[in-house]
Short mmCIF file of C-alpha atoms in Angstrom, two decimals:
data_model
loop_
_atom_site.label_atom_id
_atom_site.label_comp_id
_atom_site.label_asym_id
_atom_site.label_seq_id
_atom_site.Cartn_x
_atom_site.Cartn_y
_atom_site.Cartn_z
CA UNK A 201 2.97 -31.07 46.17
CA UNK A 202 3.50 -27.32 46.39
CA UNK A 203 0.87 -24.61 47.80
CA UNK A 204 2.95 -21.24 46.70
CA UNK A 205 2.50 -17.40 45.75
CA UNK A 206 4.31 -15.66 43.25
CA UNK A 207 4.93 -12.06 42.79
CA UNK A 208 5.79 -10.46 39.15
CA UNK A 209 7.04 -6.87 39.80
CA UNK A 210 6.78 -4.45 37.20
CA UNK A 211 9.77 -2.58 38.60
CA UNK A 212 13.18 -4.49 39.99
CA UNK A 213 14.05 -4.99 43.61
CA UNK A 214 17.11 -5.61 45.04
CA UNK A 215 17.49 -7.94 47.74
CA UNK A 216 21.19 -8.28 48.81
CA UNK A 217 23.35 -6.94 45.29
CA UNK A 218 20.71 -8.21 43.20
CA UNK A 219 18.06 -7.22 41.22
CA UNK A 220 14.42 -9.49 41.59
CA UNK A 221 11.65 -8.87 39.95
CA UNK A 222 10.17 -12.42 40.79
CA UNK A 223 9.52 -13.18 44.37
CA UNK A 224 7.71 -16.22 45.73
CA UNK A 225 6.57 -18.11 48.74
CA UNK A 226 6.04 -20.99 48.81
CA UNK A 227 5.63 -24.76 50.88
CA UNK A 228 5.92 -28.70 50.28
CA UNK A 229 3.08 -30.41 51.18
CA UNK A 230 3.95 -34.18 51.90
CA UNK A 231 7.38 -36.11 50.50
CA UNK A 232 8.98 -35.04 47.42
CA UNK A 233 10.21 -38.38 47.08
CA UNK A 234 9.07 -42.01 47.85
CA UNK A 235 11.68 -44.83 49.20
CA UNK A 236 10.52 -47.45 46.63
CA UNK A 237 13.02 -50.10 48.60
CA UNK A 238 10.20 -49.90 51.75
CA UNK A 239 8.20 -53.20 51.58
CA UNK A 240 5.07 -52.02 53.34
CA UNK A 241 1.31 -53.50 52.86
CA UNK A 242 -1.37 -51.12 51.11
CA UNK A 243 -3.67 -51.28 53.90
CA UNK A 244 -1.07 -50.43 56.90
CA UNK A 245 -3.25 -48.61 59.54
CA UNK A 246 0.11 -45.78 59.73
CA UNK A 247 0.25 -45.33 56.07
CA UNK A 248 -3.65 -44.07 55.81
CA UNK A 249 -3.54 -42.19 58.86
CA UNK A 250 -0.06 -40.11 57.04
CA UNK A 251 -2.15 -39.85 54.19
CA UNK A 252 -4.83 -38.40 55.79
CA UNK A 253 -3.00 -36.73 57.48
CA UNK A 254 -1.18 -35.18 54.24
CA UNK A 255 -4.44 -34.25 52.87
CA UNK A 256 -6.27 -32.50 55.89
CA UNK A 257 -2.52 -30.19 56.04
CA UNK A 258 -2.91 -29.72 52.22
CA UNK A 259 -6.42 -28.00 52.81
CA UNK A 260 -5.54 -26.11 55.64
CA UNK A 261 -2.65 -24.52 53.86
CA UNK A 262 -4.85 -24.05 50.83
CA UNK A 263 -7.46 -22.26 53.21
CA UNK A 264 -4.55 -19.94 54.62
CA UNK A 265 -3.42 -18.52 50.90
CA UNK A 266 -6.69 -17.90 49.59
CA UNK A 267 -7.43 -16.12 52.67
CA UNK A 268 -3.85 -14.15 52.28
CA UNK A 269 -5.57 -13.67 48.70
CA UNK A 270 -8.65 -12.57 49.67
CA UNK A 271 -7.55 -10.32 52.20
CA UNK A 272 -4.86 -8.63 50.16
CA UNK A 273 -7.34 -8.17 47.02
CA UNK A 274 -9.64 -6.33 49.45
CA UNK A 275 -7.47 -4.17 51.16
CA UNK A 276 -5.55 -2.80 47.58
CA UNK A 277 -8.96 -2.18 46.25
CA UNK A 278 -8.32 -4.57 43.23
CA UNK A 279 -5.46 -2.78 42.30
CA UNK A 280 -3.69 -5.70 43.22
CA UNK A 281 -4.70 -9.09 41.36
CA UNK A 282 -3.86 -12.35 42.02
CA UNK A 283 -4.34 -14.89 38.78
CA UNK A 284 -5.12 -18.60 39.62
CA UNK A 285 -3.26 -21.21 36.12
CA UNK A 286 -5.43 -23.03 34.30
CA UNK A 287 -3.63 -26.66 34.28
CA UNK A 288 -6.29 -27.69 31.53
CA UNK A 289 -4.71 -25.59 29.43
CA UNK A 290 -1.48 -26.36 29.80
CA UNK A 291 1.02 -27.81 27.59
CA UNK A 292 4.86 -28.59 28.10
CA UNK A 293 7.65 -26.86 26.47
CA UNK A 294 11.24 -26.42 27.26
CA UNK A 295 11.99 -22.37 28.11
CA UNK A 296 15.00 -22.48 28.99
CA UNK A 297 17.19 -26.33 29.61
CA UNK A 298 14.28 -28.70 30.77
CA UNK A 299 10.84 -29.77 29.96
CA UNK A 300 7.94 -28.62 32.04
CA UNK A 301 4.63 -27.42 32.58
CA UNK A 302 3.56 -24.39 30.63
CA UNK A 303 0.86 -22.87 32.10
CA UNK A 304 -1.70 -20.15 31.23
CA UNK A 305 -3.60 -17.56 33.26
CA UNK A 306 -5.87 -14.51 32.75
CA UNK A 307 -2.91 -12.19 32.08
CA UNK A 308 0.18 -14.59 31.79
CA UNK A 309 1.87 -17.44 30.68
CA UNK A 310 3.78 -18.91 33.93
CA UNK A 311 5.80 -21.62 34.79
CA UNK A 312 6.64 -21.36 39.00
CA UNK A 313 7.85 -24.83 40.19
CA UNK A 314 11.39 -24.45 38.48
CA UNK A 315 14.19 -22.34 38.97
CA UNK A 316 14.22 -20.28 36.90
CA UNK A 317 11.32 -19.11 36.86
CA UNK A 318 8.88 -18.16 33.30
CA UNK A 319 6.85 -15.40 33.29
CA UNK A 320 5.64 -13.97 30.28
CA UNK A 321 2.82 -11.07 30.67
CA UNK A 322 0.36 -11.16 27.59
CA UNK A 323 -0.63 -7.70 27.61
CA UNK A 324 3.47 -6.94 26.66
CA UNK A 325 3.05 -9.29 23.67
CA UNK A 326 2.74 -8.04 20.25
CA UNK A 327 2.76 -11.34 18.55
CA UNK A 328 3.85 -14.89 18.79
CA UNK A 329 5.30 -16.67 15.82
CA UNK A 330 5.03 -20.52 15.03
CA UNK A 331 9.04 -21.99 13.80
CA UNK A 332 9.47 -24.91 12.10
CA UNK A 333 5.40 -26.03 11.49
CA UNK A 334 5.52 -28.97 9.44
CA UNK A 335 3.47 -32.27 9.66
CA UNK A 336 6.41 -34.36 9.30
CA UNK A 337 7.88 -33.08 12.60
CA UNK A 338 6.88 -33.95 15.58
CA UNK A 339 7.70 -30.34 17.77
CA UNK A 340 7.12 -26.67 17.37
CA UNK A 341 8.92 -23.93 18.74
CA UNK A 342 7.15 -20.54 19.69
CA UNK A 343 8.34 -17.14 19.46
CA UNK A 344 7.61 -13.98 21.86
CA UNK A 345 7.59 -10.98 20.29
CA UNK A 346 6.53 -7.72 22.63
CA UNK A 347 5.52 -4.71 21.90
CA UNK A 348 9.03 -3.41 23.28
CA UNK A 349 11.80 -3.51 20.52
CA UNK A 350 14.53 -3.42 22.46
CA UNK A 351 13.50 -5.88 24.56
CA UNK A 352 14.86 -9.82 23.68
CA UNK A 353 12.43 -11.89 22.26
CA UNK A 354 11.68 -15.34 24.48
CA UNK A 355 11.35 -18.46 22.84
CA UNK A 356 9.68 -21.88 24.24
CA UNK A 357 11.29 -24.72 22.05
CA UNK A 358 9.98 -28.22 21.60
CA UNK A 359 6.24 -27.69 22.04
CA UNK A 360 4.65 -31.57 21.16
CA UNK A 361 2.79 -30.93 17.52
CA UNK A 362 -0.58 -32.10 18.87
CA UNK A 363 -0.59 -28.96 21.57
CA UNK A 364 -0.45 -26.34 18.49
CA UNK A 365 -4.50 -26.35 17.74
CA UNK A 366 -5.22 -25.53 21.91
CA UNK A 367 -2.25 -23.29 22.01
CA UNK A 368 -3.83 -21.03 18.71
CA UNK A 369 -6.92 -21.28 20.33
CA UNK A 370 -5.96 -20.05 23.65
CA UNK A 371 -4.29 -16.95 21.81
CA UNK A 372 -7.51 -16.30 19.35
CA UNK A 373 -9.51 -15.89 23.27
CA UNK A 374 -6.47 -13.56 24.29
CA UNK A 375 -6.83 -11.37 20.85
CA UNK A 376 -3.33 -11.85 20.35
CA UNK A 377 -2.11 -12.14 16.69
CA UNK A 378 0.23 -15.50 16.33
CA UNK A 379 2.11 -16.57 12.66
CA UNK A 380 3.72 -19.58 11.71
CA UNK A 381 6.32 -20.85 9.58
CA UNK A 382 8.22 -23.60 8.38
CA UNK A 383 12.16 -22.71 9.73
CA UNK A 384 13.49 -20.64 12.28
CA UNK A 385 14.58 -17.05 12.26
CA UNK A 386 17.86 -15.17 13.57
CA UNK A 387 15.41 -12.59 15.58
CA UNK A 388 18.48 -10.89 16.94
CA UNK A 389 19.12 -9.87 13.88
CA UNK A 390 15.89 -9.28 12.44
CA UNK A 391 15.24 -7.05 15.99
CA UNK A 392 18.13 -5.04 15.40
CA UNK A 393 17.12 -4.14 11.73
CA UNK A 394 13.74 -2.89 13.32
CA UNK A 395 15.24 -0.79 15.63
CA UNK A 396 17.56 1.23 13.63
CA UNK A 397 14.76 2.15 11.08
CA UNK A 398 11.28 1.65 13.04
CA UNK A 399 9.43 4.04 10.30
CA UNK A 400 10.97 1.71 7.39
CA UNK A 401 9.69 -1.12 9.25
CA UNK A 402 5.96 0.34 9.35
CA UNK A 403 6.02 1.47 5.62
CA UNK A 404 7.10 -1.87 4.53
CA UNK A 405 4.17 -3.80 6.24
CA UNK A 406 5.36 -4.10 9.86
CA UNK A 407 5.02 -8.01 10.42
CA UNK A 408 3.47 -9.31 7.19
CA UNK A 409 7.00 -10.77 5.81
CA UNK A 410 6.16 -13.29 8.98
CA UNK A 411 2.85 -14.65 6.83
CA UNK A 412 2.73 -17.67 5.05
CA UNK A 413 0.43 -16.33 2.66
CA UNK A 414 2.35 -12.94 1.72
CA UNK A 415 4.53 -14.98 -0.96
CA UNK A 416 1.46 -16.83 -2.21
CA UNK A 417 0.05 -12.86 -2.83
CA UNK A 418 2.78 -11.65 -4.06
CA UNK A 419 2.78 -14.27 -6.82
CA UNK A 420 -1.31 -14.05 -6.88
CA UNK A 421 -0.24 -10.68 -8.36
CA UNK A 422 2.01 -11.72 -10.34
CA UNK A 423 -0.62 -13.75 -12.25
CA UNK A 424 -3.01 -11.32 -11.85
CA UNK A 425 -0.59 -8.80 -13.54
CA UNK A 426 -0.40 -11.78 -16.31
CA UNK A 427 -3.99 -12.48 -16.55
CA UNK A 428 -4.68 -8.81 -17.48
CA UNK A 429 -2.62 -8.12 -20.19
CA UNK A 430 -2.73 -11.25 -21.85
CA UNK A 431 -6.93 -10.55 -22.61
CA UNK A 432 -5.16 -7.81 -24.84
CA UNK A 433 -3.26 -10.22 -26.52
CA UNK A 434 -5.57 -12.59 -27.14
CA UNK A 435 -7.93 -10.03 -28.70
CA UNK A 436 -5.84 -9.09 -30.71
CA UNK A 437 -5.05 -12.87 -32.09
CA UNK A 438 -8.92 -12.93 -32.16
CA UNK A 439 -9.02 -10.29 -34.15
CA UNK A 440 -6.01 -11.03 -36.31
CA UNK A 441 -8.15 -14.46 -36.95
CA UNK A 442 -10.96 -12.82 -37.56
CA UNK A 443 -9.85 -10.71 -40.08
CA UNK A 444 -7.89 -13.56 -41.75
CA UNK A 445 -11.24 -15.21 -41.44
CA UNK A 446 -13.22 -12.35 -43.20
CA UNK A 447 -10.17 -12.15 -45.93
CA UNK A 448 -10.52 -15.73 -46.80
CA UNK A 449 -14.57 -15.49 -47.00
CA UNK A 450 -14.44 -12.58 -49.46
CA UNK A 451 -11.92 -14.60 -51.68
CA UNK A 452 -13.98 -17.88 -51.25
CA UNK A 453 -16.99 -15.28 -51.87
CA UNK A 454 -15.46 -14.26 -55.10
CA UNK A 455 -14.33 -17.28 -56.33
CA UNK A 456 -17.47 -18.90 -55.69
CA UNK A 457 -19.26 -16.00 -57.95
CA UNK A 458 -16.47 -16.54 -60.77
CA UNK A 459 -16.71 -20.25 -60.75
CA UNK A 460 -21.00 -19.24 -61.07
CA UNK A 461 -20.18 -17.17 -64.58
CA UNK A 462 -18.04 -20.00 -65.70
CA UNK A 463 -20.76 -22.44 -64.73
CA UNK A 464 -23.27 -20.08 -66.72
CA UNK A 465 -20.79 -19.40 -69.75
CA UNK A 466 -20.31 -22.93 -70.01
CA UNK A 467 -24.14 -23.64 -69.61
CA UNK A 468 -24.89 -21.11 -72.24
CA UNK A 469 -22.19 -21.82 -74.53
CA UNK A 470 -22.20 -24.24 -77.44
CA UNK A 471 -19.98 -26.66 -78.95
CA UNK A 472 -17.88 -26.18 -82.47
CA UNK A 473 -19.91 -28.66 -84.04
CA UNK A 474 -23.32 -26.90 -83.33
CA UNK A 475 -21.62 -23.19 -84.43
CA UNK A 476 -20.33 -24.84 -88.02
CA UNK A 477 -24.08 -26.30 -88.52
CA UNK A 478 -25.28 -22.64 -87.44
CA UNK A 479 -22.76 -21.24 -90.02
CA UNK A 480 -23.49 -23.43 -92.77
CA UNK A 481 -27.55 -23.20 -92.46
CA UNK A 482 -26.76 -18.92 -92.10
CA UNK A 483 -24.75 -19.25 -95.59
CA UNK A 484 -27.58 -21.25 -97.45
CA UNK A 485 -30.44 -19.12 -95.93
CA UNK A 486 -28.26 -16.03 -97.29
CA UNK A 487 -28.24 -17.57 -100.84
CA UNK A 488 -31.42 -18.41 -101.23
CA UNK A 489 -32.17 -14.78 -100.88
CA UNK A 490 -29.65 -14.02 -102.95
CA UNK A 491 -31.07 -15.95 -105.87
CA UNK A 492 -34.40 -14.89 -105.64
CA UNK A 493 -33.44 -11.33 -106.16
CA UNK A 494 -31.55 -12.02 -108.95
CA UNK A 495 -34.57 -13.54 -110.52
CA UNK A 496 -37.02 -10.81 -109.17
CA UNK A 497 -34.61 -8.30 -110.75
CA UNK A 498 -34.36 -10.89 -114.11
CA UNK A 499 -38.54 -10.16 -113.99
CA UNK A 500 -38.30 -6.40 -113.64
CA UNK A 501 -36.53 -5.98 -116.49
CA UNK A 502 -38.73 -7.76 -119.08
CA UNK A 503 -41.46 -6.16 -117.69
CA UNK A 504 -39.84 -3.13 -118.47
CA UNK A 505 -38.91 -3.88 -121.86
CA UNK A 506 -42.47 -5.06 -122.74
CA UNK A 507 -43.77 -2.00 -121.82
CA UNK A 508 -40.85 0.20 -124.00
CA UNK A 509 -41.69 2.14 -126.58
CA UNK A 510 -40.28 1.92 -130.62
CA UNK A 511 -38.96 5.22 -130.67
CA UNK A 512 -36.83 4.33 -127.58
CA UNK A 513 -36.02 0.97 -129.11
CA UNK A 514 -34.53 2.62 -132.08
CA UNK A 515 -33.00 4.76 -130.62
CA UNK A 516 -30.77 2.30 -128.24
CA UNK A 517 -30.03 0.34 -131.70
#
């Protein structure tokens, strides 16, 4: 085990020719390692009083930090704060060329039993995006972006897949902004095309190429684009349709009404055999007439002659 303190300088110092901006102090608390090849009974009186031992030395050193703490804290007026990791929130990753612990605190993300050491202050972080998120892989890389441009972003490769749902949710209670996607970016040069044209950056949506959903919108729009003017279109097939519509109802209308005269002609009309009867009883009715005015005019005359006188007679001889 190992009780230590770790210091995270905001400006280098040099010790020796070198620059530090990570000091620490720390102790080993018991063995590092065990001789397995020892052949020693669990209940030998020496082994529980070294264990005992080990434990009572643990607490005093633990007493003599947080009193260093304490002391330290008081003395700076808080201006000095000393953050304590949160090991149930850790998860392992591999920063640099071996797995290890990864864990959080209030203002950082640390890992301090390695050399080197990982140090990664939150409020310096303008986002953290997700690489290669799928559910057929079984690791997850992570991306530090900070608010810095110049500075090189740090990555933390080979995060298990089942750590990604407490790693978002530790972010969400540290209101930082995290993407994901499914491959992995060339961020040197994606850095160095936002540093030569920062404004350009802004203008063109700053981060939002890094969203999943931004080519699901952009194609959203492209429907949407589709949606509206093919209403137009379809009005005007409606109305094309209806007007074909309304043309074939007025001819149907009007043949309908000429088939209804042609029903009536025919109704009304008669056949060739009733018009010659017609004919025939028109031509004897007409000379019946014509015979009894010949015979009325046959009377008239005698009448007339009766009635002559002998002069007149005479005179016609």
């Amino acid at each position: 085990m190992i009780i230590l303190i770790h210091f995270h300088l905001k400006n280098a110092i040099i010790i020796g020719k070198k620059k530090y901006r990570d000091i620490q102090y720390y102790t080993e608390v018991g063995e590092i390692t065990t001789d397995l090849g020892k052949h020693q009974h669990m209940h030998d009186r020496d082994d529980l009083q070294a264990e005992q031992a080990e434990r009572e030395l643990r607490q005093r050193l633990k007493a003599a930090f947080k009193h260093f703490i304490d002391r330290v804290e008081g003395i700076t007026h808080g201006q000095i704060e000393f953050d304590v990791p949160f090991r149930e929130l850790g998860f392992v990753g591999v920063p640099f060329r071996s797995t290890v612990l990864l864990q959080p605190t209030t203002h950082c993300l640390v890992m301090l039993t390695e050399q080197p050491v990982f140090v990664i202050t939150l409020d310096e972080v303008e986002l953290v995006h997700f690489e290669r998120v799928q559910f057929h892989l079984k690791n997850f890389d992570m991306v530090f972006i900070f608010k810095e441009y110049t500075r090189k972003v740090e990555h933390v490769n080979s995060i298990p897949m089942t750590s990604l749902d407490s790693v978002k949710e530790w972010l969400n209670s540290c209101d930082i902004k995290y993407t994901e996607g499914v491959q992995s970016l060339n961020w040197a040069r994606i850095m160095k095309t936002i540093t030569n044209d920062p404004q350009d950056f802004i203008e063109n949506g700053g981060w939002s190429f890094l969203e999943p959903d931004s080519s699901d919108e952009e194609q959203a729009e492209e429907e949407e684009e589709e949606s509206e003017y093919a209403p137009s279109g379809s009005d005007a097939v409606v109305e094309s349709d209806e007007s074909e519509l309304s043309g074939e109802t007025e001819e149907s209308e009007e043949d309908s009404e000429f088939e209804e005269e042609l029903g009536t002609d025919e109704e009304s009309g008669k056949d060739w055999s009733e018009l010659e009867e017609e004919a025939t009883m028109a031509d004897i009715e007409r000379g019946g007439h014509v015979e009894e005015d010949t015979n009325l005019s046959r009377k008239r005359k005698k009448s007339s002659q009766k009635h002559e006188t002998p002069s007149k007679r005479k005179r016609r001889k």
